[in-house]
Amino acid sequence: MNEKSAESPLDSPPASGRPEGYVDIEYTVEPNYAGWRLDRYLGEKIRRLPRTRIQGIIQRGLVCEHRLKPSTLVYPGLTFRLRRNASAEPETPTELPIVFQDDWLLVLDKPAGLPIHPTARYQRGTLVSLLRERFGERFAEPAHRLDRETSGLVVCGRTTEACRVLGRLFLSRDVHKEYLAVCEGHPPEDTFTVDAPIAEGTELIRIAVRIDRTGGKESRTRFQVLQRFVRDGAPFALLRCYPETGRQHQIRIHLHEAGFPLVGDKMYGPDPGYFDRFSKHALEPEAWARLRLPRHALHAVHIAFPHPGTRQPVSFESPLPGDLVDFMAGKALAPGPEDATSAA
């Protein structure tokens, strides 16, 4: 998908006052980002924009008590607002099922379709916004991310120290994560491994990843076939996925590489052109029928790590959600253009 030269929804006007037709997206820096450059921090939150665009937005002025530059080092609690053009925001799920809560942790079962952080398109309909609306500004902060279409477990820190410890655990690979995925095809072996380095960006889609065996980052995922089944005359399988590294879109691109793409995956599925047309609200009915689901069939089912307060092992589970259960049971599903509310 080519970058547009026209003004982006995130290209902000001068920060004096708030002109009609604009809204402000508020960011509060979490403890695990302490010491990051501001442009790197925003790049983590708004992955669709290249760093040069983000630096331009910062230089034109964010709404903040102090002047911020791309090289400004952020600190926990730093709050600023990013001004963007107002536009209709797609509806997103509003439920936030709580799996576990104590003084240190909040573990949520995120529904598919709910983004975690504000983006160019989503401001109010995000997990972070729902948390603040229901529990208050400093109640909890997500320690990691899931794609908008991915459902399942999200771990949040409830104290500054908890956020710091969780950030270190995720960076050091001391968090064990497992996913359930419904893929196309019948893998011939009951267990298989994809060991393929990943690099960011493709010719068509900047936010996608690709397999790059010369310059990519080490990436390895183990897969276990739990069930093979046939639906509408086509073969599918339910897999348990064990990512040994934590790259963006790792499971999705590794299943594509293995020849068993996720059901419903518009970016790494049956046609590389689906994602571009989907993001432009122009995905035709035949493509929706080929995708079979309105979202990609990936669910974060299990997570385990040392508790940030007690240091004792804790683990959490989330059952396979109803839409994927229904798909496996052969129930009628009707994805279509009404589901094309945003890029994956």
mmCIF file of C-alpha atoms in Angstrom:
data_model
loop_
_atom_site.group_PDB
_atom_site.id
_atom_site.type_symbol
_atom_site.label_atom_id
_atom_site.label_comp_id
_atom_site.label_asym_id
_atom_site.label_seq_id
_atom_site.Cartn_x
_atom_site.Cartn_y
_atom_site.Cartn_z
ATOM 1 C CA MET A 1 0.000 0.000 0.000
ATOM 2 C CA ASN A 2 1.659 3.208 -1.130
ATOM 3 C CA GLU A 3 2.117 6.160 1.206
ATOM 4 C CA LYS A 4 -0.096 9.121 0.331
ATOM 5 C CA SER A 5 1.381 12.572 -0.107
ATOM 6 C CA ALA A 6 -1.868 14.257 0.902
ATOM 7 C CA GLU A 7 -2.538 15.246 4.489
ATOM 8 C CA SER A 8 -2.998 12.259 6.775
ATOM 9 C CA PRO A 9 -5.668 12.167 9.514
ATOM 10 C CA LEU A 10 -2.723 12.478 11.904
ATOM 11 C CA ASP A 11 -1.153 15.550 10.266
ATOM 12 C CA SER A 12 -1.892 18.036 13.002
ATOM 13 C CA PRO A 13 -2.631 21.779 12.712
ATOM 14 C CA PRO A 14 -0.926 24.289 15.034
ATOM 15 C CA ALA A 15 -1.448 23.394 18.675
ATOM 16 C CA SER A 16 -2.954 26.719 19.793
ATOM 17 C CA GLY A 17 -6.548 25.976 20.715
ATOM 18 C CA ARG A 18 -8.474 23.206 19.025
ATOM 19 C CA PRO A 19 -9.950 24.136 15.644
ATOM 20 C CA GLU A 20 -13.371 22.861 14.723
ATOM 21 C CA GLY A 21 -13.177 19.531 12.952
ATOM 22 C CA TYR A 22 -10.225 18.215 14.982
ATOM 23 C CA VAL A 23 -9.986 15.915 17.988
ATOM 24 C CA ASP A 24 -7.138 15.271 20.420
ATOM 25 C CA ILE A 25 -5.747 11.812 21.181
ATOM 26 C CA GLU A 26 -4.158 11.759 24.639
ATOM 27 C CA TYR A 27 -1.095 9.671 25.435
ATOM 28 C CA THR A 28 0.399 9.014 28.870
ATOM 29 C CA VAL A 29 3.815 7.346 28.791
ATOM 30 C CA GLU A 30 3.888 3.980 30.553
ATOM 31 C CA PRO A 31 6.805 3.038 32.871
ATOM 32 C CA ASN A 32 8.208 0.407 30.508
ATOM 33 C CA TYR A 33 8.944 3.117 27.892
ATOM 34 C CA ALA A 34 11.066 5.276 30.214
ATOM 35 C CA GLY A 35 14.084 6.730 28.400
ATOM 36 C CA TRP A 36 12.768 6.122 24.859
ATOM 37 C CA ARG A 37 12.950 8.905 22.281
ATOM 38 C CA LEU A 38 9.549 10.490 21.691
ATOM 39 C CA ASP A 39 9.533 9.600 17.983
ATOM 40 C CA ARG A 40 10.305 5.973 18.819
ATOM 41 C CA TYR A 41 7.553 5.921 21.463
ATOM 42 C CA LEU A 42 4.952 7.296 19.030
ATOM 43 C CA GLY A 43 6.201 4.894 16.373
ATOM 44 C CA GLU A 44 5.396 2.022 18.728
ATOM 45 C CA LYS A 45 1.884 3.389 19.244
ATOM 46 C CA ILE A 46 1.168 4.365 15.615
ATOM 47 C CA ARG A 47 2.797 1.657 13.564
ATOM 48 C CA ARG A 48 1.181 2.675 10.296
ATOM 49 C CA LEU A 49 3.328 5.821 9.976
ATOM 50 C CA PRO A 50 7.059 5.917 9.151
ATOM 51 C CA ARG A 51 9.346 7.689 11.606
ATOM 52 C CA THR A 52 9.879 10.655 9.261
ATOM 53 C CA ARG A 53 6.131 11.344 9.269
ATOM 54 C CA ILE A 54 5.999 11.018 13.040
ATOM 55 C CA GLN A 55 8.917 13.426 13.425
ATOM 56 C CA GLY A 56 7.093 15.945 11.233
ATOM 57 C CA ILE A 57 3.970 15.689 13.385
ATOM 58 C CA ILE A 58 6.020 16.255 16.541
ATOM 59 C CA GLN A 59 7.821 19.251 15.039
ATOM 60 C CA ARG A 60 4.543 20.896 14.000
ATOM 61 C CA GLY A 61 3.546 20.800 17.629
ATOM 62 C CA LEU A 62 1.879 18.365 19.975
ATOM 63 C CA VAL A 63 -0.439 19.679 22.676
ATOM 64 C CA CYS A 64 1.688 19.635 25.823
ATOM 65 C CA GLU A 65 2.765 21.910 28.687
ATOM 66 C CA HIS A 66 6.364 21.725 27.459
ATOM 67 C CA ARG A 67 7.842 21.848 23.971
ATOM 68 C CA LEU A 68 8.599 18.358 22.752
ATOM 69 C CA LYS A 69 11.062 17.342 20.050
ATOM 70 C CA PRO A 70 11.489 14.009 18.247
ATOM 71 C CA SER A 71 14.621 13.396 20.348
ATOM 72 C CA THR A 72 12.932 14.197 23.680
ATOM 73 C CA LEU A 73 13.395 11.306 26.110
ATOM 74 C CA VAL A 74 10.046 10.343 27.564
ATOM 75 C CA TYR A 75 9.390 9.471 31.196
ATOM 76 C CA PRO A 76 6.551 7.669 33.011
ATOM 77 C CA GLY A 77 3.531 9.917 33.420
ATOM 78 C CA LEU A 78 4.452 12.348 30.628
ATOM 79 C CA THR A 79 1.129 13.310 29.056
ATOM 80 C CA PHE A 80 0.603 14.949 25.687
ATOM 81 C CA ARG A 81 -2.086 15.092 23.052
ATOM 82 C CA LEU A 82 -1.877 14.496 19.349
ATOM 83 C CA ARG A 83 -4.303 16.476 17.188
ATOM 84 C CA ARG A 84 -5.937 14.859 14.187
ATOM 85 C CA ASN A 85 -8.815 15.426 11.805
ATOM 86 C CA ALA A 86 -12.137 14.375 13.262
ATOM 87 C CA SER A 87 -13.811 11.536 11.407
ATOM 88 C CA ALA A 88 -16.427 8.943 12.143
ATOM 89 C CA GLU A 89 -14.927 6.269 14.365
ATOM 90 C CA PRO A 90 -15.885 2.648 13.660
ATOM 91 C CA GLU A 91 -17.744 0.803 16.377
ATOM 92 C CA THR A 92 -15.660 -1.584 18.477
ATOM 93 C CA PRO A 93 -16.527 -4.075 21.231
ATOM 94 C CA THR A 94 -17.182 -2.509 24.634
ATOM 95 C CA GLU A 95 -16.891 -5.558 26.888
ATOM 96 C CA LEU A 96 -13.707 -6.049 28.930
ATOM 97 C CA PRO A 97 -13.905 -9.458 30.643
ATOM 98 C CA ILE A 98 -11.553 -9.601 33.651
ATOM 99 C CA VAL A 99 -9.673 -12.892 34.042
ATOM 100 C CA PHE A 100 -7.612 -11.886 37.106
ATOM 101 C CA GLN A 101 -7.019 -8.835 39.258
ATOM 102 C CA ASP A 102 -4.863 -8.019 42.273
ATOM 103 C CA ASP A 103 -2.896 -4.991 43.483
ATOM 104 C CA TRP A 104 -0.219 -5.576 40.814
ATOM 105 C CA LEU A 105 -1.955 -7.124 37.806
ATOM 106 C CA LEU A 106 -5.051 -6.898 35.674
ATOM 107 C CA VAL A 107 -5.499 -9.660 33.101
ATOM 108 C CA LEU A 108 -8.191 -9.122 30.460
ATOM 109 C CA ASP A 109 -9.765 -11.339 27.802
ATOM 110 C CA LYS A 110 -9.734 -8.947 24.842
ATOM 111 C CA PRO A 111 -12.471 -9.459 22.247
ATOM 112 C CA ALA A 112 -11.580 -9.528 18.563
ATOM 113 C CA GLY A 113 -11.989 -6.138 16.908
ATOM 114 C CA LEU A 114 -10.846 -4.051 19.885
ATOM 115 C CA PRO A 115 -7.565 -2.152 19.349
ATOM 116 C CA ILE A 116 -5.356 -1.769 22.403
ATOM 117 C CA HIS A 117 -4.000 1.756 21.838
ATOM 118 C CA PRO A 118 -5.416 4.848 20.069
ATOM 119 C CA THR A 119 -4.538 5.072 16.385
ATOM 120 C CA ALA A 120 -5.331 7.281 13.410
ATOM 121 C CA ARG A 121 -8.787 5.743 13.138
ATOM 122 C CA TYR A 122 -9.559 4.669 16.711
ATOM 123 C CA GLN A 123 -9.593 7.067 19.644
ATOM 124 C CA ARG A 124 -12.370 6.184 22.069
ATOM 125 C CA GLY A 125 -12.950 2.594 21.020
ATOM 126 C CA THR A 126 -9.714 1.130 22.383
ATOM 127 C CA LEU A 127 -8.800 -1.061 25.324
ATOM 128 C CA VAL A 128 -6.806 1.769 26.924
ATOM 129 C CA SER A 129 -9.710 4.208 26.542
ATOM 130 C CA LEU A 130 -12.205 1.728 28.006
ATOM 131 C CA LEU A 131 -9.898 1.085 30.965
ATOM 132 C CA ARG A 132 -9.617 4.779 31.762
ATOM 133 C CA GLU A 133 -13.311 5.422 31.248
ATOM 134 C CA ARG A 134 -14.389 2.628 33.588
ATOM 135 C CA PHE A 135 -11.655 2.517 36.209
ATOM 136 C CA GLY A 136 -9.801 5.815 36.121
ATOM 137 C CA GLU A 137 -6.671 7.291 34.572
ATOM 138 C CA ARG A 138 -4.009 5.288 36.434
ATOM 139 C CA PHE A 139 -5.862 2.029 37.038
ATOM 140 C CA ALA A 140 -3.813 -0.208 34.701
ATOM 141 C CA GLU A 141 -1.633 -0.077 31.583
ATOM 142 C CA PRO A 142 -1.205 -2.872 28.976
ATOM 143 C CA ALA A 143 2.257 -4.456 29.138
ATOM 144 C CA HIS A 144 2.163 -5.805 25.564
ATOM 145 C CA ARG A 145 -0.026 -5.676 22.484
ATOM 146 C CA LEU A 146 -2.272 -7.880 20.393
ATOM 147 C CA ASP A 147 -3.420 -7.066 16.866
ATOM 148 C CA ARG A 148 -6.894 -5.551 16.717
ATOM 149 C CA GLU A 149 -8.387 -8.703 15.179
ATOM 150 C CA THR A 150 -6.618 -11.092 17.568
ATOM 151 C CA SER A 151 -8.629 -12.077 20.632
ATOM 152 C CA GLY A 152 -7.414 -13.300 23.997
ATOM 153 C CA LEU A 153 -5.276 -12.528 27.009
ATOM 154 C CA VAL A 154 -3.802 -9.085 27.647
ATOM 155 C CA VAL A 155 -1.711 -8.473 30.773
ATOM 156 C CA CYS A 156 -1.756 -5.010 32.366
ATOM 157 C CA GLY A 157 0.377 -3.572 35.156
ATOM 158 C CA ARG A 158 -1.379 -1.693 37.965
ATOM 159 C CA THR A 159 1.632 0.006 39.560
ATOM 160 C CA THR A 160 4.727 1.733 38.232
ATOM 161 C CA GLU A 161 6.911 -1.092 39.505
ATOM 162 C CA ALA A 162 4.622 -3.757 38.021
ATOM 163 C CA CYS A 163 4.810 -2.059 34.612
ATOM 164 C CA ARG A 164 8.606 -1.894 34.799
ATOM 165 C CA VAL A 165 8.938 -5.550 35.780
ATOM 166 C CA LEU A 166 6.474 -6.725 33.113
ATOM 167 C CA GLY A 167 8.294 -4.676 30.488
ATOM 168 C CA ARG A 168 11.564 -6.389 31.376
ATOM 169 C CA LEU A 169 9.937 -9.825 31.373
ATOM 170 C CA PHE A 170 8.507 -9.378 27.887
ATOM 171 C CA LEU A 171 11.796 -8.039 26.528
ATOM 172 C CA SER A 172 13.831 -10.863 28.073
ATOM 173 C CA ARG A 173 11.450 -13.580 26.769
ATOM 174 C CA ASP A 174 10.556 -14.688 30.311
ATOM 175 C CA VAL A 175 6.874 -14.660 29.351
ATOM 176 C CA HIS A 176 5.511 -17.902 27.908
ATOM 177 C CA LYS A 177 2.691 -17.348 25.405
ATOM 178 C CA GLU A 178 0.523 -19.807 23.518
ATOM 179 C CA TYR A 179 -2.086 -19.166 20.830
ATOM 180 C CA LEU A 180 -4.843 -21.090 19.109
ATOM 181 C CA ALA A 181 -5.153 -20.647 15.365
ATOM 182 C CA VAL A 182 -7.513 -21.968 12.712
ATOM 183 C CA CYS A 183 -5.590 -22.408 9.479
ATOM 184 C CA GLU A 184 -6.387 -23.456 5.936
ATOM 185 C CA GLY A 185 -5.311 -26.939 4.894
ATOM 186 C CA HIS A 186 -4.314 -30.117 6.727
ATOM 187 C CA PRO A 187 -0.668 -30.043 7.891
ATOM 188 C CA PRO A 188 0.707 -33.544 7.219
ATOM 189 C CA GLU A 189 2.643 -33.754 10.501
ATOM 190 C CA ASP A 190 1.087 -33.466 13.962
ATOM 191 C CA THR A 191 3.888 -31.120 15.026
ATOM 192 C CA PHE A 192 6.042 -28.846 12.896
ATOM 193 C CA THR A 193 8.322 -25.857 13.340
ATOM 194 C CA VAL A 194 8.888 -22.756 11.235
ATOM 195 C CA ASP A 195 12.320 -21.192 11.705
ATOM 196 C CA ALA A 196 12.352 -18.181 9.379
ATOM 197 C CA PRO A 197 13.834 -14.707 10.019
ATOM 198 C CA ILE A 198 11.398 -11.783 9.835
ATOM 199 C CA ALA A 199 11.966 -8.265 8.504
ATOM 200 C CA GLU A 200 9.543 -5.347 8.603
ATOM 201 C CA GLY A 201 7.844 -3.829 5.577
ATOM 202 C CA THR A 202 6.891 -5.118 2.130
ATOM 203 C CA GLU A 203 6.639 -3.438 -1.274
ATOM 204 C CA LEU A 204 2.865 -3.208 -0.961
ATOM 205 C CA ILE A 205 2.269 -2.806 2.781
ATOM 206 C CA ARG A 206 4.601 -0.863 5.053
ATOM 207 C CA ILE A 207 3.160 -2.294 8.286
ATOM 208 C CA ALA A 208 3.405 -5.899 7.108
ATOM 209 C CA VAL A 209 6.375 -8.179 7.686
ATOM 210 C CA ARG A 210 8.187 -10.551 5.344
ATOM 211 C CA ILE A 211 10.496 -13.541 5.515
ATOM 212 C CA ASP A 212 14.088 -12.383 4.960
ATOM 213 C CA ARG A 213 16.690 -15.126 5.355
ATOM 214 C CA THR A 214 19.630 -12.756 4.905
ATOM 215 C CA GLY A 215 18.705 -9.644 6.888
ATOM 216 C CA GLY A 216 15.708 -10.610 9.028
ATOM 217 C CA LYS A 217 15.548 -11.080 12.789
ATOM 218 C CA GLU A 218 15.651 -14.587 14.236
ATOM 219 C CA SER A 219 12.104 -15.941 14.504
ATOM 220 C CA ARG A 220 10.900 -19.412 15.428
ATOM 221 C CA THR A 221 7.424 -20.853 16.070
ATOM 222 C CA ARG A 222 6.392 -24.395 16.987
ATOM 223 C CA PHE A 223 2.964 -25.688 15.962
ATOM 224 C CA GLN A 224 0.869 -28.606 17.214
ATOM 225 C CA VAL A 225 -2.147 -29.874 15.288
ATOM 226 C CA LEU A 226 -5.060 -30.315 17.699
ATOM 227 C CA GLN A 227 -7.788 -31.112 15.185
ATOM 228 C CA ARG A 228 -8.223 -31.508 11.437
ATOM 229 C CA PHE A 229 -11.678 -30.887 10.019
ATOM 230 C CA VAL A 230 -13.510 -30.177 6.768
ATOM 231 C CA ARG A 231 -15.953 -27.331 6.252
ATOM 232 C CA ASP A 232 -17.864 -26.677 3.022
ATOM 233 C CA GLY A 233 -15.663 -29.264 1.322
ATOM 234 C CA ALA A 234 -12.406 -27.502 2.259
ATOM 235 C CA PRO A 235 -9.758 -28.710 4.754
ATOM 236 C CA PHE A 236 -8.898 -26.753 7.919
ATOM 237 C CA ALA A 237 -7.026 -27.382 11.166
ATOM 238 C CA LEU A 238 -6.973 -26.081 14.718
ATOM 239 C CA LEU A 239 -3.392 -25.456 15.833
ATOM 240 C CA ARG A 240 -1.729 -24.624 19.125
ATOM 241 C CA CYS A 241 1.088 -22.178 18.471
ATOM 242 C CA TYR A 242 4.212 -21.692 20.588
ATOM 243 C CA PRO A 243 6.157 -18.588 19.522
ATOM 244 C CA GLU A 244 9.733 -18.858 20.771
ATOM 245 C CA THR A 245 10.444 -15.273 19.729
ATOM 246 C CA GLY A 246 8.138 -12.268 19.837
ATOM 247 C CA ARG A 247 8.178 -10.612 16.415
ATOM 248 C CA GLN A 248 5.313 -8.600 14.976
ATOM 249 C CA HIS A 249 2.821 -10.818 13.093
ATOM 250 C CA GLN A 250 5.111 -13.792 13.717
ATOM 251 C CA ILE A 251 2.513 -16.562 13.845
ATOM 252 C CA ARG A 252 0.639 -15.154 10.857
ATOM 253 C CA ILE A 253 3.666 -14.885 8.568
ATOM 254 C CA HIS A 254 5.080 -18.246 9.711
ATOM 255 C CA LEU A 255 1.809 -20.017 8.884
ATOM 256 C CA HIS A 256 1.809 -18.306 5.497
ATOM 257 C CA GLU A 257 5.393 -19.495 4.978
ATOM 258 C CA ALA A 258 4.392 -23.054 5.913
ATOM 259 C CA GLY A 259 1.532 -23.002 3.394
ATOM 260 C CA PHE A 260 -1.270 -23.015 5.962
ATOM 261 C CA PRO A 261 -2.447 -19.379 6.280
ATOM 262 C CA LEU A 262 -4.805 -18.250 9.002
ATOM 263 C CA VAL A 263 -8.468 -18.292 8.101
ATOM 264 C CA GLY A 264 -9.614 -14.697 7.565
ATOM 265 C CA ASP A 265 -6.127 -13.208 7.285
ATOM 266 C CA LYS A 266 -6.338 -10.302 4.840
ATOM 267 C CA MET A 267 -2.623 -9.495 5.045
ATOM 268 C CA TYR A 268 -0.981 -12.940 4.818
ATOM 269 C CA GLY A 269 -3.861 -14.971 3.420
ATOM 270 C CA PRO A 270 -4.869 -16.169 -0.032
ATOM 271 C CA ASP A 271 -4.349 -12.901 -1.970
ATOM 272 C CA PRO A 272 -1.782 -10.146 -1.227
ATOM 273 C CA GLY A 273 -4.176 -7.578 -2.681
ATOM 274 C CA TYR A 274 -6.923 -8.226 -0.141
ATOM 275 C CA PHE A 275 -5.444 -5.988 2.548
ATOM 276 C CA ASP A 276 -5.139 -2.927 0.322
ATOM 277 C CA ARG A 277 -8.735 -3.247 -0.889
ATOM 278 C CA PHE A 278 -9.939 -4.004 2.651
ATOM 279 C CA SER A 279 -8.296 -0.869 4.058
ATOM 280 C CA LYS A 280 -10.014 1.173 1.326
ATOM 281 C CA HIS A 281 -13.419 -0.392 2.089
ATOM 282 C CA ALA A 282 -13.377 -1.970 -1.381
ATOM 283 C CA LEU A 283 -13.058 -5.691 -0.680
ATOM 284 C CA GLU A 284 -15.525 -7.441 -2.965
ATOM 285 C CA PRO A 285 -18.057 -10.096 -1.799
ATOM 286 C CA GLU A 286 -16.105 -12.858 -3.554
ATOM 287 C CA ALA A 287 -13.036 -12.040 -1.472
ATOM 288 C CA TRP A 288 -15.051 -12.054 1.756
ATOM 289 C CA ALA A 289 -16.407 -15.466 0.810
ATOM 290 C CA ARG A 290 -12.832 -16.687 0.208
ATOM 291 C CA LEU A 291 -11.646 -15.317 3.576
ATOM 292 C CA ARG A 292 -14.559 -17.107 5.327
ATOM 293 C CA LEU A 293 -14.285 -15.034 8.545
ATOM 294 C CA PRO A 294 -14.490 -11.269 9.121
ATOM 295 C CA ARG A 295 -11.321 -11.420 11.251
ATOM 296 C CA HIS A 296 -8.198 -13.552 11.282
ATOM 297 C CA ALA A 297 -8.604 -16.703 13.358
ATOM 298 C CA LEU A 298 -5.971 -16.176 16.060
ATOM 299 C CA HIS A 299 -6.570 -16.288 19.819
ATOM 300 C CA ALA A 300 -4.135 -15.723 22.728
ATOM 301 C CA VAL A 301 -5.111 -18.725 24.848
ATOM 302 C CA HIS A 302 -2.379 -19.009 27.510
ATOM 303 C CA ILE A 303 0.197 -16.788 29.195
ATOM 304 C CA ALA A 304 2.607 -17.534 32.055
ATOM 305 C CA PHE A 305 5.263 -15.427 33.788
ATOM 306 C CA PRO A 306 6.686 -14.606 37.225
ATOM 307 C CA HIS A 307 4.299 -12.417 39.206
ATOM 308 C CA PRO A 308 5.846 -8.903 39.377
ATOM 309 C CA GLY A 309 5.134 -8.637 43.110
ATOM 310 C CA THR A 310 5.640 -12.117 44.555
ATOM 311 C CA ARG A 311 7.961 -13.452 41.791
ATOM 312 C CA GLN A 312 5.967 -16.698 41.959
ATOM 313 C CA PRO A 313 4.871 -18.313 38.661
ATOM 314 C CA VAL A 314 1.371 -17.383 37.504
ATOM 315 C CA SER A 315 -0.517 -18.509 34.425
ATOM 316 C CA PHE A 316 -3.846 -17.657 32.819
ATOM 317 C CA GLU A 317 -6.131 -19.257 30.223
ATOM 318 C CA SER A 318 -8.828 -18.006 27.867
ATOM 319 C CA PRO A 319 -11.266 -20.344 26.081
ATOM 320 C CA LEU A 320 -11.601 -20.357 22.304
ATOM 321 C CA PRO A 321 -14.130 -17.598 21.484
ATOM 322 C CA GLY A 322 -17.566 -18.306 20.077
ATOM 323 C CA ASP A 323 -16.939 -17.167 16.507
ATOM 324 C CA LEU A 324 -14.086 -19.636 16.080
ATOM 325 C CA VAL A 325 -16.030 -22.413 17.804
ATOM 326 C CA ASP A 326 -18.929 -21.758 15.434
ATOM 327 C CA PHE A 327 -16.644 -21.810 12.411
ATOM 328 C CA MET A 328 -15.235 -25.178 13.409
ATOM 329 C CA ALA A 329 -18.769 -26.484 14.002
ATOM 330 C CA GLY A 330 -19.756 -25.544 10.442
ATOM 331 C CA LYS A 331 -22.298 -22.903 11.438
ATOM 332 C CA ALA A 332 -23.229 -20.304 8.848
ATOM 333 C CA LEU A 333 -21.126 -17.157 8.987
ATOM 334 C CA ALA A 334 -21.528 -14.151 6.749
ATOM 335 C CA PRO A 335 -18.544 -11.815 6.651
ATOM 336 C CA GLY A 336 -19.023 -8.915 4.281
ATOM 337 C CA PRO A 337 -18.339 -5.267 3.521
ATOM 338 C CA GLU A 338 -19.895 -4.141 6.793
ATOM 339 C CA ASP A 339 -16.893 -5.712 8.536
ATOM 340 C CA ALA A 340 -14.381 -3.621 6.592
ATOM 341 C CA THR A 341 -14.087 -0.872 9.177
ATOM 342 C CA SER A 342 -10.312 -0.639 9.408
ATOM 343 C CA ALA A 343 -7.012 -2.144 8.473
ATOM 344 C CA ALA A 344 -6.043 -5.286 10.345
#
